[in-house]
Amino acid sequence: MRISVKAPAKINLTLDVLAKRPDGYHEVEMVMTTVDLADRVDLTLRGDGEITLDCSASFVPDDIRNHAYKAAVLLKERYQVREGVHLYIDKQIPVAAGLAGGSSDAAATLRGLNQLWNLGLSLDELAAVGAQIGSDVPFCVYGGTALAKGRGEQITHLNTPAPCWVILAKPPIGVSTADVYGNLRVQEIDNHPLTGQMLRAISEQDFPMMCQALGNVLENVTLSLHPQVRQIKELMMASGADGVLMSGSGPTVFALVQKEAKVHRIYNALRGFVKDVFVARMLGAQEGEMLA
Ligand SMILES: C[C@](O)(CO)[C@H](O)COP(=O)(O)OP(=O)(O)OC[C@H]1O[C@@H](n2ccc(N)nc2=O)[C@H](O)[C@@H]1O
Ligand SMILES: Nc1ncnc2c1ncn2[C@@H]1O[C@H](COP(=O)(O)OP(=O)(O)OP(=O)(O)O)[C@@H](O)[C@H]1O
């Protein structure tokens, strides 16, 4: 038996850090949404109980370091499953990009195995397993649009934002999330995003207010480490984007626009500058879509 599950990328519409915690993580408050730039995870039942993985991108680890592999191991142990699985990841989301590609693969694996292994678990139960893998995994289990608190695992579901286009551009650098958080001086943050305004903009589907409320306190840290990220932001703004922000710990920057004509202008301007440029839409549905 084989099933395929979509693993969409996420963007952060806001990312605020409130405090550094004694466990080394940071207390965050962030609004996240999924977009239709997605990996695909194929899951094939293995009767011998083994867990194996292949990925279309050869540089992505194919063992326990892979978040999807880890998800399968954790679920198998926790629910004492006898069967195994072969996972194949068709990678479309750029790696180490601030788009939660690995987290989304893990979440898609949890959703797919729930079906393949007939576990009958709720999304809340899958998200609890996901939290053991990474802070972004619980959000990715649900998808859609949400406010995430704690270290990212406390999820409140939100409405679908105003319809718009999302143009994503990733400069050819990988960014370590741990390094970016490590370089953040929480007491010195002077650009806290307007989270309340973002929540209002989403509930009222107010596109201009959503663009105004975009904000990410990790942006300055990554910008100081990688000046190319600032150049991409400036290029997007000069090409007519309605709102521009870095996603997560970066280095991917996204532009929001409502008029389709602007999409082409921004895309063409960026393609002369970086190779990885994607045009996407925000996903409305809360639960990741099963393909088959
Ligand atoms: C930047 C974001 O992607 C925004 O959505 C997340 O906050 C990070 O999510 P993630 O990549 O799933 O993060 P994890 O794999 O849990 O943690 C990677 C590293 O980031 C740092 N980290 C992560 C989350 C958090 N709330 N505080 C942190 O300080 C820690 O040093 C941790 O060792
Ligand atoms: N399934 C996977 N896909 C991509 N990378 C993975 C995967 N599993 C583990 N990794 C490792 O995780 C690291 C981060 O990759 P990922 O693409 O998830 O980063 P990211 O998009 O910045 O994540 P986040 O936004 O959650 O911080 C990579 O260096 C990669 O080696």
Short mmCIF file of C-alpha atoms in Angstrom, two decimals, residues 56-278:
data_model
loop_
_atom_site.label_atom_id
_atom_site.label_comp_id
_atom_site.label_asym_id
_atom_site.label_seq_id
_atom_site.Cartn_x
_atom_site.Cartn_y
_atom_site.Cartn_z
CA SER A 56 15.29 13.53 -4.52
CA ALA A 57 17.92 15.96 -3.15
CA SER A 58 21.04 13.88 -2.51
CA PHE A 59 22.51 16.27 0.07
CA VAL A 60 19.55 15.85 2.44
CA PRO A 61 20.31 13.19 5.09
CA ASP A 62 18.54 9.82 4.61
CA ASP A 63 18.88 8.55 8.19
CA ILE A 64 17.76 9.55 11.71
CA ARG A 65 19.03 13.12 11.03
CA ASN A 66 16.15 13.51 8.59
CA HIS A 67 13.09 14.97 10.36
CA ALA A 68 10.73 12.69 8.40
CA TYR A 69 12.71 9.57 9.37
CA LYS A 70 12.71 10.73 13.00
CA ALA A 71 8.93 11.20 12.85
CA ALA A 72 8.46 7.60 11.70
CA VAL A 73 10.76 6.23 14.42
CA LEU A 74 9.03 8.23 17.18
CA LEU A 75 5.53 7.25 16.07
CA LYS A 76 6.48 3.57 15.72
CA GLU A 77 8.02 3.47 19.20
CA ARG A 78 5.26 5.44 20.93
CA TYR A 79 2.40 3.36 19.49
CA GLN A 80 4.35 0.05 19.28
CA VAL A 81 3.68 -0.40 15.58
CA ARG A 82 4.91 -3.68 14.00
CA GLU A 83 4.91 -2.51 10.36
CA GLY A 84 7.57 -0.30 8.81
CA VAL A 85 7.62 2.24 6.00
CA HIS A 86 9.69 3.39 3.06
CA LEU A 87 9.63 7.19 2.72
CA TYR A 88 10.43 9.01 -0.50
CA ILE A 89 10.70 12.81 -0.34
CA ASP A 90 10.30 14.77 -3.56
CA LYS A 91 12.08 17.97 -2.50
CA GLN A 92 10.75 21.23 -3.92
CA ILE A 93 11.17 23.50 -0.87
CA PRO A 94 14.70 24.96 -0.63
CA VAL A 95 16.70 23.52 2.29
CA ALA A 96 17.80 25.57 5.34
CA ALA A 97 15.77 28.44 3.94
CA GLY A 98 13.46 29.53 6.79
CA LEU A 99 10.51 27.77 5.12
CA ALA A 100 10.29 24.76 7.51
CA GLY A 101 10.88 22.22 4.74
CA GLY A 102 12.21 19.51 7.05
CA SER A 103 9.50 20.22 9.64
CA SER A 104 6.78 19.97 7.02
CA ASP A 105 8.19 16.65 5.74
CA ALA A 106 8.04 15.35 9.33
CA ALA A 107 4.46 16.58 9.74
CA ALA A 108 3.39 15.02 6.42
CA THR A 109 5.01 11.75 7.51
CA LEU A 110 3.04 11.80 10.78
CA ARG A 111 -0.24 12.45 8.94
CA GLY A 112 0.53 9.81 6.31
CA LEU A 113 1.57 7.13 8.83
CA ASN A 114 -1.56 7.78 10.88
CA GLN A 115 -3.43 6.55 7.80
CA LEU A 116 -0.97 3.88 6.56
CA TRP A 117 -0.61 2.27 10.01
CA ASN A 118 -4.32 2.74 10.89
CA LEU A 119 -3.54 4.54 14.15
CA GLY A 120 -6.67 6.70 14.36
CA LEU A 121 -4.82 9.54 16.10
CA SER A 122 -6.09 13.14 16.24
CA LEU A 123 -4.06 16.03 14.81
CA ASP A 124 -3.44 17.15 18.41
CA GLU A 125 -1.87 13.76 19.22
CA LEU A 126 0.27 13.92 16.05
CA ALA A 127 1.34 17.49 16.91
CA ALA A 128 2.46 16.32 20.38
CA VAL A 129 4.77 13.75 18.74
CA GLY A 130 5.90 16.44 16.27
CA ALA A 131 6.95 18.76 19.10
CA GLN A 132 9.66 16.22 20.00
CA ILE A 133 11.20 16.72 16.55
CA GLY A 134 11.24 20.52 16.22
CA SER A 135 9.42 23.71 17.23
CA ASP A 136 7.82 24.24 13.78
CA VAL A 137 6.50 20.66 13.40
CA PRO A 138 3.26 21.08 15.43
CA PHE A 139 2.21 24.03 13.25
CA CYS A 140 3.04 22.02 10.11
CA VAL A 141 0.85 19.12 11.33
CA TYR A 142 -2.21 21.41 11.17
CA GLY A 143 -1.16 23.79 8.36
CA GLY A 144 -3.38 26.73 7.45
CA THR A 145 -2.85 29.94 9.40
CA ALA A 146 -2.09 30.10 13.12
CA LEU A 147 -0.67 32.03 16.04
CA ALA A 148 2.17 30.02 17.60
CA LYS A 149 3.43 30.64 21.12
CA GLY A 150 5.71 28.98 23.68
CA ARG A 151 8.71 27.73 21.70
CA GLY A 152 6.33 27.49 18.71
CA GLU A 153 4.26 24.46 19.73
CA GLN A 154 1.22 26.23 21.28
CA ILE A 155 -1.11 26.71 18.31
CA THR A 156 -4.23 28.86 17.95
CA HIS A 157 -5.93 28.50 14.55
CA LEU A 158 -6.75 31.66 12.58
CA ASN A 159 -8.87 32.58 9.57
CA THR A 160 -7.53 32.45 6.03
CA PRO A 161 -5.82 35.82 5.30
CA ALA A 162 -6.90 38.13 2.46
CA PRO A 163 -6.14 36.44 -0.91
CA CYS A 164 -2.79 37.48 -2.37
CA TRP A 165 0.28 36.28 -4.23
CA VAL A 166 3.48 35.33 -2.42
CA ILE A 167 6.80 35.66 -4.29
CA LEU A 168 9.66 33.93 -2.49
CA ALA A 169 13.36 34.45 -3.18
CA LYS A 170 16.22 32.58 -1.53
CA PRO A 171 19.81 33.78 -1.93
CA PRO A 172 22.38 30.97 -2.35
CA ILE A 173 23.26 30.70 1.34
CA GLY A 174 22.05 28.37 4.09
CA VAL A 175 21.23 29.84 7.48
CA SER A 176 21.43 27.96 10.79
CA THR A 177 18.36 28.72 12.95
CA ALA A 178 20.39 28.04 16.13
CA ASP A 179 23.06 30.61 15.05
CA VAL A 180 20.45 33.29 14.35
CA TYR A 181 18.69 32.82 17.71
CA GLY A 182 22.15 32.65 19.31
CA ASN A 183 23.10 36.07 17.90
CA LEU A 184 19.84 37.74 19.02
CA ARG A 185 20.10 40.10 22.02
CA VAL A 186 16.57 39.91 23.42
CA GLN A 187 16.93 42.99 25.68
CA GLU A 188 18.02 45.10 22.68
CA ILE A 189 15.09 44.27 20.36
CA ASP A 190 13.57 47.58 19.20
CA ASN A 191 11.42 46.33 16.28
CA HIS A 192 8.77 44.14 17.94
CA PRO A 193 6.10 43.34 15.34
CA LEU A 194 2.49 44.45 15.77
CA THR A 195 1.08 40.99 16.44
CA GLY A 196 -2.33 42.34 17.57
CA GLN A 197 -2.66 44.32 14.35
CA MET A 198 -1.73 41.24 12.31
CA LEU A 199 -4.42 39.19 14.08
CA ARG A 200 -6.98 41.90 13.31
CA ALA A 201 -5.84 42.16 9.67
CA ILE A 202 -6.29 38.40 9.25
CA SER A 203 -9.67 38.22 10.95
CA GLU A 204 -10.93 41.15 8.81
CA GLN A 205 -9.10 39.95 5.65
CA ASP A 206 -7.62 43.45 5.40
CA PHE A 207 -4.69 43.16 2.95
CA PRO A 208 -3.12 46.65 3.44
CA MET A 209 -3.25 46.20 7.24
CA MET A 210 -1.63 42.76 6.91
CA CYS A 211 1.23 44.28 4.88
CA GLN A 212 1.69 47.06 7.45
CA ALA A 213 1.85 44.59 10.33
CA LEU A 214 4.54 42.30 8.82
CA GLY A 215 7.52 42.05 11.17
CA ASN A 216 10.28 39.64 12.22
CA VAL A 217 12.80 40.34 15.01
CA LEU A 218 15.25 37.80 13.55
CA GLU A 219 15.52 39.84 10.35
CA ASN A 220 18.16 42.29 11.65
CA VAL A 221 20.35 39.42 12.90
CA THR A 222 20.32 37.62 9.53
CA LEU A 223 20.66 40.90 7.60
CA SER A 224 23.83 41.75 9.50
CA LEU A 225 25.26 38.28 8.77
CA HIS A 226 24.16 38.21 5.09
CA PRO A 227 23.87 41.61 3.30
CA GLN A 228 22.41 39.89 0.19
CA VAL A 229 19.15 39.42 2.10
CA ARG A 230 18.78 43.22 2.38
CA GLN A 231 19.46 43.60 -1.36
CA ILE A 232 16.63 41.18 -2.16
CA LYS A 233 14.26 43.07 0.17
CA GLU A 234 15.16 46.37 -1.50
CA LEU A 235 14.72 44.91 -4.98
CA MET A 236 11.27 43.56 -4.08
CA MET A 237 10.16 46.91 -2.66
CA ALA A 238 11.52 48.83 -5.66
CA SER A 239 9.62 46.45 -7.98
CA GLY A 240 6.28 47.33 -6.38
CA ALA A 241 5.71 44.74 -3.62
CA ASP A 242 2.93 45.69 -1.19
CA GLY A 243 4.74 44.07 1.74
CA VAL A 244 8.17 42.42 2.15
CA LEU A 245 9.61 40.30 4.98
CA MET A 246 12.21 37.63 5.71
CA SER A 247 10.65 34.29 6.72
CA GLY A 248 11.74 32.57 9.96
CA SER A 249 15.48 32.76 10.49
CA GLY A 250 15.94 33.34 6.75
CA PRO A 251 17.49 33.72 4.31
CA THR A 252 14.29 33.46 2.18
CA VAL A 253 12.50 36.79 1.71
CA PHE A 254 8.89 36.97 0.52
CA ALA A 255 6.84 39.71 -1.13
CA LEU A 256 3.05 39.99 -0.89
CA VAL A 257 1.05 41.48 -3.76
CA GLN A 258 -2.61 41.50 -4.74
CA LYS A 259 -2.35 42.52 -8.42
CA GLU A 260 -1.22 39.74 -10.76
CA ALA A 261 0.60 42.18 -13.05
CA LYS A 262 2.99 42.99 -10.21
CA VAL A 263 3.83 39.30 -9.75
CA HIS A 264 5.53 39.17 -13.17
CA ARG A 265 7.40 42.43 -12.58
CA ILE A 266 8.80 41.28 -9.23
CA TYR A 267 9.55 37.74 -10.47
CA ASN A 268 11.49 39.02 -13.48
CA ALA A 269 13.44 41.56 -11.41
CA LEU A 270 14.45 38.85 -8.92
CA ARG A 271 15.37 36.20 -11.50
CA GLY A 272 18.16 38.43 -12.74
CA PHE A 273 19.58 38.39 -9.22
CA VAL A 274 18.91 34.95 -7.64
CA LYS A 275 18.11 31.49 -9.06
CA ASP A 276 15.62 30.32 -6.42
CA VAL A 277 12.47 32.39 -7.02
CA PHE A 278 9.00 30.91 -6.52
#
